[in-house]
Short mmCIF file of C-alpha atoms in Angstrom, two decimals:
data_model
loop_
_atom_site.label_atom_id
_atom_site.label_comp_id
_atom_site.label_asym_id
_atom_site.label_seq_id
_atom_site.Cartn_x
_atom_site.Cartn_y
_atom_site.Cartn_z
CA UNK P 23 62.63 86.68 117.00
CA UNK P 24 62.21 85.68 112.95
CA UNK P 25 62.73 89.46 111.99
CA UNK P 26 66.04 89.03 114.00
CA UNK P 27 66.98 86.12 112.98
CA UNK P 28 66.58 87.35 109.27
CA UNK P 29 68.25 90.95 110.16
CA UNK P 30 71.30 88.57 111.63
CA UNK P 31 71.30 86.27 108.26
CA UNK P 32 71.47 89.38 106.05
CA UNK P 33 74.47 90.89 107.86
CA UNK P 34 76.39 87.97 107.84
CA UNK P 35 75.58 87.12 104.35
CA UNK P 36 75.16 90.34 102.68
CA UNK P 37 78.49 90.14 100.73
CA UNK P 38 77.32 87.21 99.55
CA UNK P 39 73.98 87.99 98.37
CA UNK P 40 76.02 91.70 96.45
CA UNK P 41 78.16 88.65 94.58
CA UNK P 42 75.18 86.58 93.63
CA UNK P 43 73.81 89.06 92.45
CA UNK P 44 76.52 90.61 90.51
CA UNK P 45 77.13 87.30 88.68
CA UNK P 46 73.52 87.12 87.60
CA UNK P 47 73.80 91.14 86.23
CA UNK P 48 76.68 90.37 84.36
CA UNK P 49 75.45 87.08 83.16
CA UNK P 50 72.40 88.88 82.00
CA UNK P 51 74.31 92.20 80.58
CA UNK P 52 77.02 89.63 79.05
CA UNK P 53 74.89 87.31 77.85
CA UNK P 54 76.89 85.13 79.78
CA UNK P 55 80.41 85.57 78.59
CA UNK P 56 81.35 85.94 81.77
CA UNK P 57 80.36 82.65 82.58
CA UNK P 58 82.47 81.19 79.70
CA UNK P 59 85.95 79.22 81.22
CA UNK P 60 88.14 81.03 79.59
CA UNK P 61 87.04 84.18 80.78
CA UNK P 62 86.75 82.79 84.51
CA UNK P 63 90.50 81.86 84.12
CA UNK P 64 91.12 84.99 83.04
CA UNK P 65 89.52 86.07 86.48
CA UNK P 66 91.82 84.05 88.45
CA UNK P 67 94.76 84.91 86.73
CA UNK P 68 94.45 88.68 86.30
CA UNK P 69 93.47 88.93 89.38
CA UNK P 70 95.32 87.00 91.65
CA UNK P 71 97.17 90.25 93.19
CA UNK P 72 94.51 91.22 94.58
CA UNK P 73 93.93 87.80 96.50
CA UNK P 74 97.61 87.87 97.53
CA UNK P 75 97.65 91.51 98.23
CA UNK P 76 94.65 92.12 100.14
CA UNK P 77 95.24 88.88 102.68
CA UNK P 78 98.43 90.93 103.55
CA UNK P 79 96.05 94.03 103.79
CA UNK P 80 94.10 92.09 105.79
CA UNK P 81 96.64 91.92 108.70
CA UNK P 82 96.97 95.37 108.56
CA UNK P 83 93.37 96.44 108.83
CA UNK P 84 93.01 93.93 111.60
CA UNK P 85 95.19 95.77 114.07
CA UNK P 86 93.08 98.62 113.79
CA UNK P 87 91.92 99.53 110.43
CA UNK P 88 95.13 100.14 109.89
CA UNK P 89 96.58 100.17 105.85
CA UNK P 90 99.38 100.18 103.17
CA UNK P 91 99.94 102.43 100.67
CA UNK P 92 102.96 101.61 99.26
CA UNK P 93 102.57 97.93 98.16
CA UNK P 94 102.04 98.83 94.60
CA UNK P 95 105.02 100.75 94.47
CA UNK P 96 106.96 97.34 96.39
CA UNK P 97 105.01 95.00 94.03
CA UNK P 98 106.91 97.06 91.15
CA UNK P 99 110.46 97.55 92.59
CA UNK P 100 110.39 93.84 93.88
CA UNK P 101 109.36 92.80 90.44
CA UNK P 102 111.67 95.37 88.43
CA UNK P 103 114.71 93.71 90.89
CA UNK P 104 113.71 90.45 90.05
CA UNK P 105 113.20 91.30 85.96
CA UNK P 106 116.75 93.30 86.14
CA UNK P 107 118.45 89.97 87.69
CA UNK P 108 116.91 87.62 85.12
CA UNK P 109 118.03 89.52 82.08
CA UNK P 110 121.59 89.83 83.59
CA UNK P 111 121.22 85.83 83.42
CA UNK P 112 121.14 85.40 87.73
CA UNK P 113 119.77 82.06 88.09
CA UNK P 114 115.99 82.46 88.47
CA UNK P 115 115.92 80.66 91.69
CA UNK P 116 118.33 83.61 93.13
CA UNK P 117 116.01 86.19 91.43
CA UNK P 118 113.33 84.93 93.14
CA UNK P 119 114.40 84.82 96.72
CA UNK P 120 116.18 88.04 96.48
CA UNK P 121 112.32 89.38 95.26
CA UNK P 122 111.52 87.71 98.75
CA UNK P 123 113.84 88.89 100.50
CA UNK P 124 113.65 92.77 99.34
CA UNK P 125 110.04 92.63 100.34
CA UNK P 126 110.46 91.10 103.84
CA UNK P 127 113.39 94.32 104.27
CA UNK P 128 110.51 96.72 103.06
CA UNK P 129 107.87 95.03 105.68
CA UNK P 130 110.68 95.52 107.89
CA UNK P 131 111.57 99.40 107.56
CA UNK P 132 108.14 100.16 107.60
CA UNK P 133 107.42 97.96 110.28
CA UNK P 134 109.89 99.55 112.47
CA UNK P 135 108.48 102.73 111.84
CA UNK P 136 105.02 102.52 112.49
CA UNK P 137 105.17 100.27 115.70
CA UNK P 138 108.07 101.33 117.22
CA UNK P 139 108.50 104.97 116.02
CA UNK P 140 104.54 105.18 116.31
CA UNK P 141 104.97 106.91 113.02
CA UNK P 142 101.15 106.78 111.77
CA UNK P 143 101.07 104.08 108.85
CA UNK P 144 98.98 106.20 106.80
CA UNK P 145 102.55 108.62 106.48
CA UNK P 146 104.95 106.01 106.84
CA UNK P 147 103.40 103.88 103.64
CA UNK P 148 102.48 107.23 101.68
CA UNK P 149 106.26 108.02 102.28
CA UNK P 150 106.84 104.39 101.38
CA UNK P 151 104.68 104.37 98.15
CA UNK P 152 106.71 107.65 96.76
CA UNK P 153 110.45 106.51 97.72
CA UNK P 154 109.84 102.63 96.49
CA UNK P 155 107.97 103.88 92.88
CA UNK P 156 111.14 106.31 92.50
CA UNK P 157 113.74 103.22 93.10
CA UNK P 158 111.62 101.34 90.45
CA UNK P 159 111.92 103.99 87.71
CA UNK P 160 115.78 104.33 88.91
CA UNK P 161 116.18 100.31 88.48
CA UNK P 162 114.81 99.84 85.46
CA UNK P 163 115.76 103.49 84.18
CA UNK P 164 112.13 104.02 82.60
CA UNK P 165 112.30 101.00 80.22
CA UNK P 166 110.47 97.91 79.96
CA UNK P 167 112.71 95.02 80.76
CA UNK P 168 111.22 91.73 79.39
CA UNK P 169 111.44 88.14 81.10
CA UNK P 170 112.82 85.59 78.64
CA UNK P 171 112.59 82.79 81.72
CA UNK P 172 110.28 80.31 80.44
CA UNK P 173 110.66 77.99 83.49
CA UNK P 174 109.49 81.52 85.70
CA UNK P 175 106.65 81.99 83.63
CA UNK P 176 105.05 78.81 83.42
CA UNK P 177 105.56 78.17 87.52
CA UNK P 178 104.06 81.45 88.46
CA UNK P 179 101.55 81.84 86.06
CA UNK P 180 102.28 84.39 83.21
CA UNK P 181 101.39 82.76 79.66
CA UNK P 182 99.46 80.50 77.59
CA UNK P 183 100.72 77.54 78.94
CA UNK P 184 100.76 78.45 82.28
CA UNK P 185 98.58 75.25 84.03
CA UNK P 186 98.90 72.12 85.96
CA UNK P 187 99.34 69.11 83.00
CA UNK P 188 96.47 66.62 83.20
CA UNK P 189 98.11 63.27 84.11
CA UNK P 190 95.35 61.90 82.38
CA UNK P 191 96.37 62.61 78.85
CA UNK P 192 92.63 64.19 78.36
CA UNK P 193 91.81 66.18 75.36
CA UNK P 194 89.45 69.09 75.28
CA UNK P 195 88.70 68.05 79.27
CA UNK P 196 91.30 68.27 81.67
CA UNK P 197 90.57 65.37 84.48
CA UNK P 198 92.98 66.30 87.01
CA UNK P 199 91.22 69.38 87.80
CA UNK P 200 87.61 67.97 88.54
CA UNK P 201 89.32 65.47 90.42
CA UNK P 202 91.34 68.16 92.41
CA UNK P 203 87.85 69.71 92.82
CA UNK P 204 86.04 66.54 94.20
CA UNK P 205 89.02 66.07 96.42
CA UNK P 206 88.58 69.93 97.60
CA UNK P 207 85.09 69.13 98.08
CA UNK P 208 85.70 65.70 100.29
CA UNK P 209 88.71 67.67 102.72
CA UNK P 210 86.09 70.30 103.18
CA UNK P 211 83.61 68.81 104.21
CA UNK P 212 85.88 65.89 106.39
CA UNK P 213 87.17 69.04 107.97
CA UNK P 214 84.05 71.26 108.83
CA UNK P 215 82.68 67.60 110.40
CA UNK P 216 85.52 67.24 112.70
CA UNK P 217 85.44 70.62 113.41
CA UNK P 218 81.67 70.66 114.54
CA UNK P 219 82.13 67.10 116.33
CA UNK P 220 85.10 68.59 118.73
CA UNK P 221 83.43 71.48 119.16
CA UNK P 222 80.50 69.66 120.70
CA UNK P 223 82.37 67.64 122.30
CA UNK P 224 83.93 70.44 124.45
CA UNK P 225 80.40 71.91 125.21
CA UNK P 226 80.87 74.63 122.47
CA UNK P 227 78.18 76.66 120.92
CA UNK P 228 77.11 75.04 117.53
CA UNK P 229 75.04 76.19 114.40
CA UNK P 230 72.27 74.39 113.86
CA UNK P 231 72.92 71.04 111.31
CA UNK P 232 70.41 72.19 108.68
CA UNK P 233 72.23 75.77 108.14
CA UNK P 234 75.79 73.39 108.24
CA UNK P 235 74.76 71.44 105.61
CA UNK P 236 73.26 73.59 103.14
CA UNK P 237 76.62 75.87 103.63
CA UNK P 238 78.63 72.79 102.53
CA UNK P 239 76.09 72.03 100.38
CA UNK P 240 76.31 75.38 97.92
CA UNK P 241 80.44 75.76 99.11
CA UNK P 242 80.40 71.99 97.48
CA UNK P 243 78.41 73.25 94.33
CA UNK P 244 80.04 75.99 94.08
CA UNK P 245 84.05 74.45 93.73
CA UNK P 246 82.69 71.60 91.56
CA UNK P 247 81.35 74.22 89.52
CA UNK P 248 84.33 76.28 89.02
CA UNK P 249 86.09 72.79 88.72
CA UNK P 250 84.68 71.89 85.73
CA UNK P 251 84.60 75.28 83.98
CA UNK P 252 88.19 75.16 84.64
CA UNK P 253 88.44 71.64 83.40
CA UNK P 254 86.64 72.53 80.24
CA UNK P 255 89.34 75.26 79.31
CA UNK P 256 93.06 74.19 80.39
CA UNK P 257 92.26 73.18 83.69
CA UNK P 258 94.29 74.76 86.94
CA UNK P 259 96.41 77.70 86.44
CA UNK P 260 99.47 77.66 87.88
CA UNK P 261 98.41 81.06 89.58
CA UNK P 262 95.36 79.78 91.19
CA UNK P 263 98.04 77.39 92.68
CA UNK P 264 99.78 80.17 94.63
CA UNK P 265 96.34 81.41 95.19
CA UNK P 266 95.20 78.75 97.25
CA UNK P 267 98.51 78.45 99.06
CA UNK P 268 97.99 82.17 100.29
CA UNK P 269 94.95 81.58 100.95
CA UNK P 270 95.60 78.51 103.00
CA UNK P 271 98.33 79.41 105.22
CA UNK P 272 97.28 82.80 105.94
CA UNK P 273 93.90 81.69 106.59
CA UNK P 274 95.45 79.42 109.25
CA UNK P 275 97.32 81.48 110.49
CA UNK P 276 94.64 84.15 111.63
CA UNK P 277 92.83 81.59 113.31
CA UNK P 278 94.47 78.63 114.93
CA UNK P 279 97.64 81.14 116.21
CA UNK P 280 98.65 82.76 118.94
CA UNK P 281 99.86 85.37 116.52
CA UNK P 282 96.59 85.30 114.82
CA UNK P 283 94.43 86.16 117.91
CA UNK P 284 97.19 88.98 119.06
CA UNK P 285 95.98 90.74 115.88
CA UNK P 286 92.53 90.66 116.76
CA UNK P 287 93.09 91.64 119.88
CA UNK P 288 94.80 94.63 118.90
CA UNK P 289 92.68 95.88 116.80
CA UNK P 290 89.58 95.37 119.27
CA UNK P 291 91.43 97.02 121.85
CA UNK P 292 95.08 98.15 121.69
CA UNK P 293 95.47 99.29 125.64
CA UNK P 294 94.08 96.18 127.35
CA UNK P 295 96.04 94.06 125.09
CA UNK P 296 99.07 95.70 125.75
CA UNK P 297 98.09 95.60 129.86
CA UNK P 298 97.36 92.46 129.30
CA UNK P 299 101.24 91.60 128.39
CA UNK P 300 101.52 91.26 124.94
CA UNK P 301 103.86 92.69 122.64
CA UNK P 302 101.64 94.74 120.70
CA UNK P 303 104.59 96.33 118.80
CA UNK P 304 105.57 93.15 117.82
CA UNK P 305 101.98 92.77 116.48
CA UNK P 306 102.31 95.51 113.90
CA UNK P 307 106.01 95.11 113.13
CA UNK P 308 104.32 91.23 112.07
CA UNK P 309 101.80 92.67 110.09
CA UNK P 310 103.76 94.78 108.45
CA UNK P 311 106.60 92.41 107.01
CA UNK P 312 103.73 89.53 106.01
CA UNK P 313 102.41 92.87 104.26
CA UNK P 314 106.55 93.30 102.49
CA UNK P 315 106.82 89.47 101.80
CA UNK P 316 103.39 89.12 100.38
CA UNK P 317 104.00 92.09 98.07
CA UNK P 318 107.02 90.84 96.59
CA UNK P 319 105.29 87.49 95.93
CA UNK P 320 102.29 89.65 94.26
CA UNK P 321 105.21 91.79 92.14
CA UNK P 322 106.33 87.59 90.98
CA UNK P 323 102.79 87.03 89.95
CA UNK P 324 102.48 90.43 88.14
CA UNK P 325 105.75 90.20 86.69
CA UNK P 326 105.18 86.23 84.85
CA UNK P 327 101.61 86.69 84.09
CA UNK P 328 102.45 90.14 81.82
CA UNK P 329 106.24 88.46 81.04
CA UNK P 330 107.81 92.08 81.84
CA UNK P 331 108.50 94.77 84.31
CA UNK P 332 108.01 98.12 83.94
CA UNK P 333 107.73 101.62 85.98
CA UNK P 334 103.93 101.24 85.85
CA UNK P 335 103.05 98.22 87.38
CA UNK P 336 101.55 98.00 90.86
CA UNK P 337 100.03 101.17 89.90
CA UNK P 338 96.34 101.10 91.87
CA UNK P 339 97.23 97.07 93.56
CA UNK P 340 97.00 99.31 96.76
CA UNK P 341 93.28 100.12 96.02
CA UNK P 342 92.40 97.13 95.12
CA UNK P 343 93.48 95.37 97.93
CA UNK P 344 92.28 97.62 100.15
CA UNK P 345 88.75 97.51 98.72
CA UNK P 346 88.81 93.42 98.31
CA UNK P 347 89.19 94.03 102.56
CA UNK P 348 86.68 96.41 102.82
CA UNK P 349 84.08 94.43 100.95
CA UNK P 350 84.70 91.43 102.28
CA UNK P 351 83.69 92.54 105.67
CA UNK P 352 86.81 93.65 107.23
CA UNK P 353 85.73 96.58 110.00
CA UNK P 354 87.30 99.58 109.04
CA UNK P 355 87.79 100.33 112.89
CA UNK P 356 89.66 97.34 113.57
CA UNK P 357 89.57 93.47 115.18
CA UNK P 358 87.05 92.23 112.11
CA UNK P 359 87.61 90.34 109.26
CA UNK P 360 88.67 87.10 108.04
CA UNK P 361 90.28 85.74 104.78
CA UNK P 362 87.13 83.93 103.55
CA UNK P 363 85.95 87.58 103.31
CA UNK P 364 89.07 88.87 101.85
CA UNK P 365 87.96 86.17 98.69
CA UNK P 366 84.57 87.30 98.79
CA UNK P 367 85.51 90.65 98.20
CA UNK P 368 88.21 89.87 95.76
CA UNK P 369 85.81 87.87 93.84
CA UNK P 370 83.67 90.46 93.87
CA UNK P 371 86.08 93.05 92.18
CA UNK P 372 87.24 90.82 89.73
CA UNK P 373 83.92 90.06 88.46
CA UNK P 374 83.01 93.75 88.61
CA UNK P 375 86.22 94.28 86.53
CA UNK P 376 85.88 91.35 83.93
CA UNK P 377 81.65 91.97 83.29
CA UNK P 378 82.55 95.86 82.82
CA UNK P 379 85.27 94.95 80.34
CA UNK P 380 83.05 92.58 78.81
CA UNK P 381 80.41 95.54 78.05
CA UNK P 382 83.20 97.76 76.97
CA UNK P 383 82.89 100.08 79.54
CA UNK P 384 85.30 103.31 80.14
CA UNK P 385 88.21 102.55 82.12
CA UNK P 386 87.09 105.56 84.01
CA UNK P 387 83.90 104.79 84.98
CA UNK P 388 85.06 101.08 85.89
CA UNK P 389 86.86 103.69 88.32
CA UNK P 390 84.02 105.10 89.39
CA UNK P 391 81.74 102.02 90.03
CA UNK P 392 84.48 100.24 92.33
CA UNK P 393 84.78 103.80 94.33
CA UNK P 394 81.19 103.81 95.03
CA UNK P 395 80.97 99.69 95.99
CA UNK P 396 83.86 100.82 98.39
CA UNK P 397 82.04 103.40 99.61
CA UNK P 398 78.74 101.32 100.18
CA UNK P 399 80.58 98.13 101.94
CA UNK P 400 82.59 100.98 104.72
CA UNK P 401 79.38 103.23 105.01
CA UNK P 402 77.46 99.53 105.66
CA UNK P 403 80.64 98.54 107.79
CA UNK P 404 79.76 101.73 109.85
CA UNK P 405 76.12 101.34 110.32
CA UNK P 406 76.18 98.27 111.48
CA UNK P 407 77.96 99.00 114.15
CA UNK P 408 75.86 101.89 114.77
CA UNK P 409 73.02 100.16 114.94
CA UNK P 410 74.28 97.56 117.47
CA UNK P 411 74.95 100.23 119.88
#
């Protein structure tokens, strides 16, 4: 029973433990710049595509490991649009929301394809990635357009000044964000207490109190921690901001919807859901535009963090976001994963990322190291289930 119950804690926890560990490498192989606050808002910030990108990619995957190939190449029309507007002085308002909308169309056309065409996604977003990196190039006609909106930049994160102003007046320690932190820290754990009370109260299955506690009780170190690194820099980026709003909504969405549990459903299993009466072309067509719209917000955040657009950008986001699934613990079959994982996994590129920049490592075999994590997390994906059968 103990060798079970340990085999059980390291499955469920094993993306964990690789992140733990990782920090501690890096620390060590750093010696522990990476830990420095300025380079973990550099994290956030240069990384928070990935976040935004791979909760869309999560959607995807869940209806049956199911992907997108072509929201780099959205990310970069969406954002050359958007630049192109702004430097023909459209209000930046307008610029935005027509970024929006463009991606929502995109979800949409591709949507319509895959679930109603039953066009496999894998050709429908490869066709998707070509035709949408071409209209970039033909939008901004191979230059670099710039963004000379200040008020753009600073609200979605592209800059030096680019963070929440302390209403304390601070200097050198930004108060608002520790106290955003504690407050984090006092909703969470307000929340996961409810949540286990009602669940009792209904006769549900609950995990023991002792493993409850110490999870809020390292989640709770953990956000004051980053808190007050954060507060010892600048304090909140702006980006982190949109981060957390992603992060939020999306994470509700998957599980207290009806929408949510259709997508589970259809990726555990796609005929009895559709006997079963629901819409399971609906389903994808969903998936698919949350996939568009979150894309064009990712080609915003791309667009004011490097205060330009050009025909390169987006170039790889699919990969990324893709692998931030993957190692977060979304099945590669299908009707597994959750958005908590999709941040554990994100996390866990960017620090890869930032520790082997740190060291000075080859951009290529920064390449090759994320290829082979990928490859561990799906082949560990794979013998789990394996193994349960």
């Amino acid at each position: 029973m103990e060798k079970t119950n340990v085999s059980v804690f390291l499955r469920k926890y094993t993306m964990i433990i690789a992140l733990v560990l990782v920090v501690i490498f890096f620390s060590i192989t750093t010696e522990g710049k990476i830990l420095f606050p300025q380079n973990i808002n550099n994290l956030i910030s240069q990384n928070a595509y990935v976040f935004v990108l791979a909760t869309g990619m999560l959607l995807c995957i869940l209806t049956g490991g199911n992907i997108d190939l072509s929201v780099g190449s959205v990310v970069c029309f969406a954002g050359a649009v958007g630049a192109m507007m702004m430097d023909k002085n459209v209000n930046v308002v307008a610029a935005v929301l027509a970024m929006l909308v463009i991606g929502i169309l995109i979800g949409m056309w591709q949507g319509f394809w895959i679930a109603y065409v039953k066009v496999p996604p894998f050709i429908a977003t490869l066709a998707g990635m070509y035709a949408f990196r071409g209209l970039s190039n033909a939008v901004l006609q191979g230059m670099t357009v710039s963004i000379k909106s200040d008020a753009f930049i600073k609200v979605f994160g592209g800059g030096a000044d680019c963070y929440v102003p302390d209403l304390f007046g601070g200097e050198g320690f930004n108060m608002t964000c520790m106290i955003a932190g504690c407050i984090a820290v006092v909703v969470l754990v307000a929340m996961q207490l409810k949540s286990r009370i009602n669940n009792k109260s209904r006769g549900y299955e609950t995990a023991p109190l002792g493993s409850t506690v110490v999870k809020l009780v390292v989640i709770s170190a953990v956000i004051l921690w980053i808190s007050y690194k954060l507060s010892s820099h600048k304090g909140i980026p702006t980006a982190l901001i949109w981060i957390l709003l992603v992060l939020l909504v999306y994470g509700y969405l998957t599980t207290k919807t009806r929408i949510g549990r259709y997508l589970y459903a259809v990726g555990g299993n796609e005929k009895a859901t559709r006997l079963s009466g629901i819409n399971t072309k609906k389903v994808y067509f969903i998936a698919y535009v949350n996939m568009g719209f979150l894309a064009a917000l990712a080609g915003i955040l791309t667009i004011a963090r490097l205060t330009s657009s050009q025909p390169t950008y987006g170039q790889g986001y699919e990969m990324d976001a893709i692998g931030a699934c993957f190692i977060g613990g979304a099945s590669a079959y299908g009707g597994v994963g959750s958005v908590a994982g999709v941040v554990i996994g994100a996390t866990l590129m960017g620090v890869i990322n930032q520790g082997m920049s740190i060291m000075g490592m080859d951009a290529n075999y920064q390449k090759v190291v994320k290829g082979l994590v990928l490859l561990i997390a799906v082949a560990f994906d794979v013998l789990s289930k394996r193994e349960k059968k």
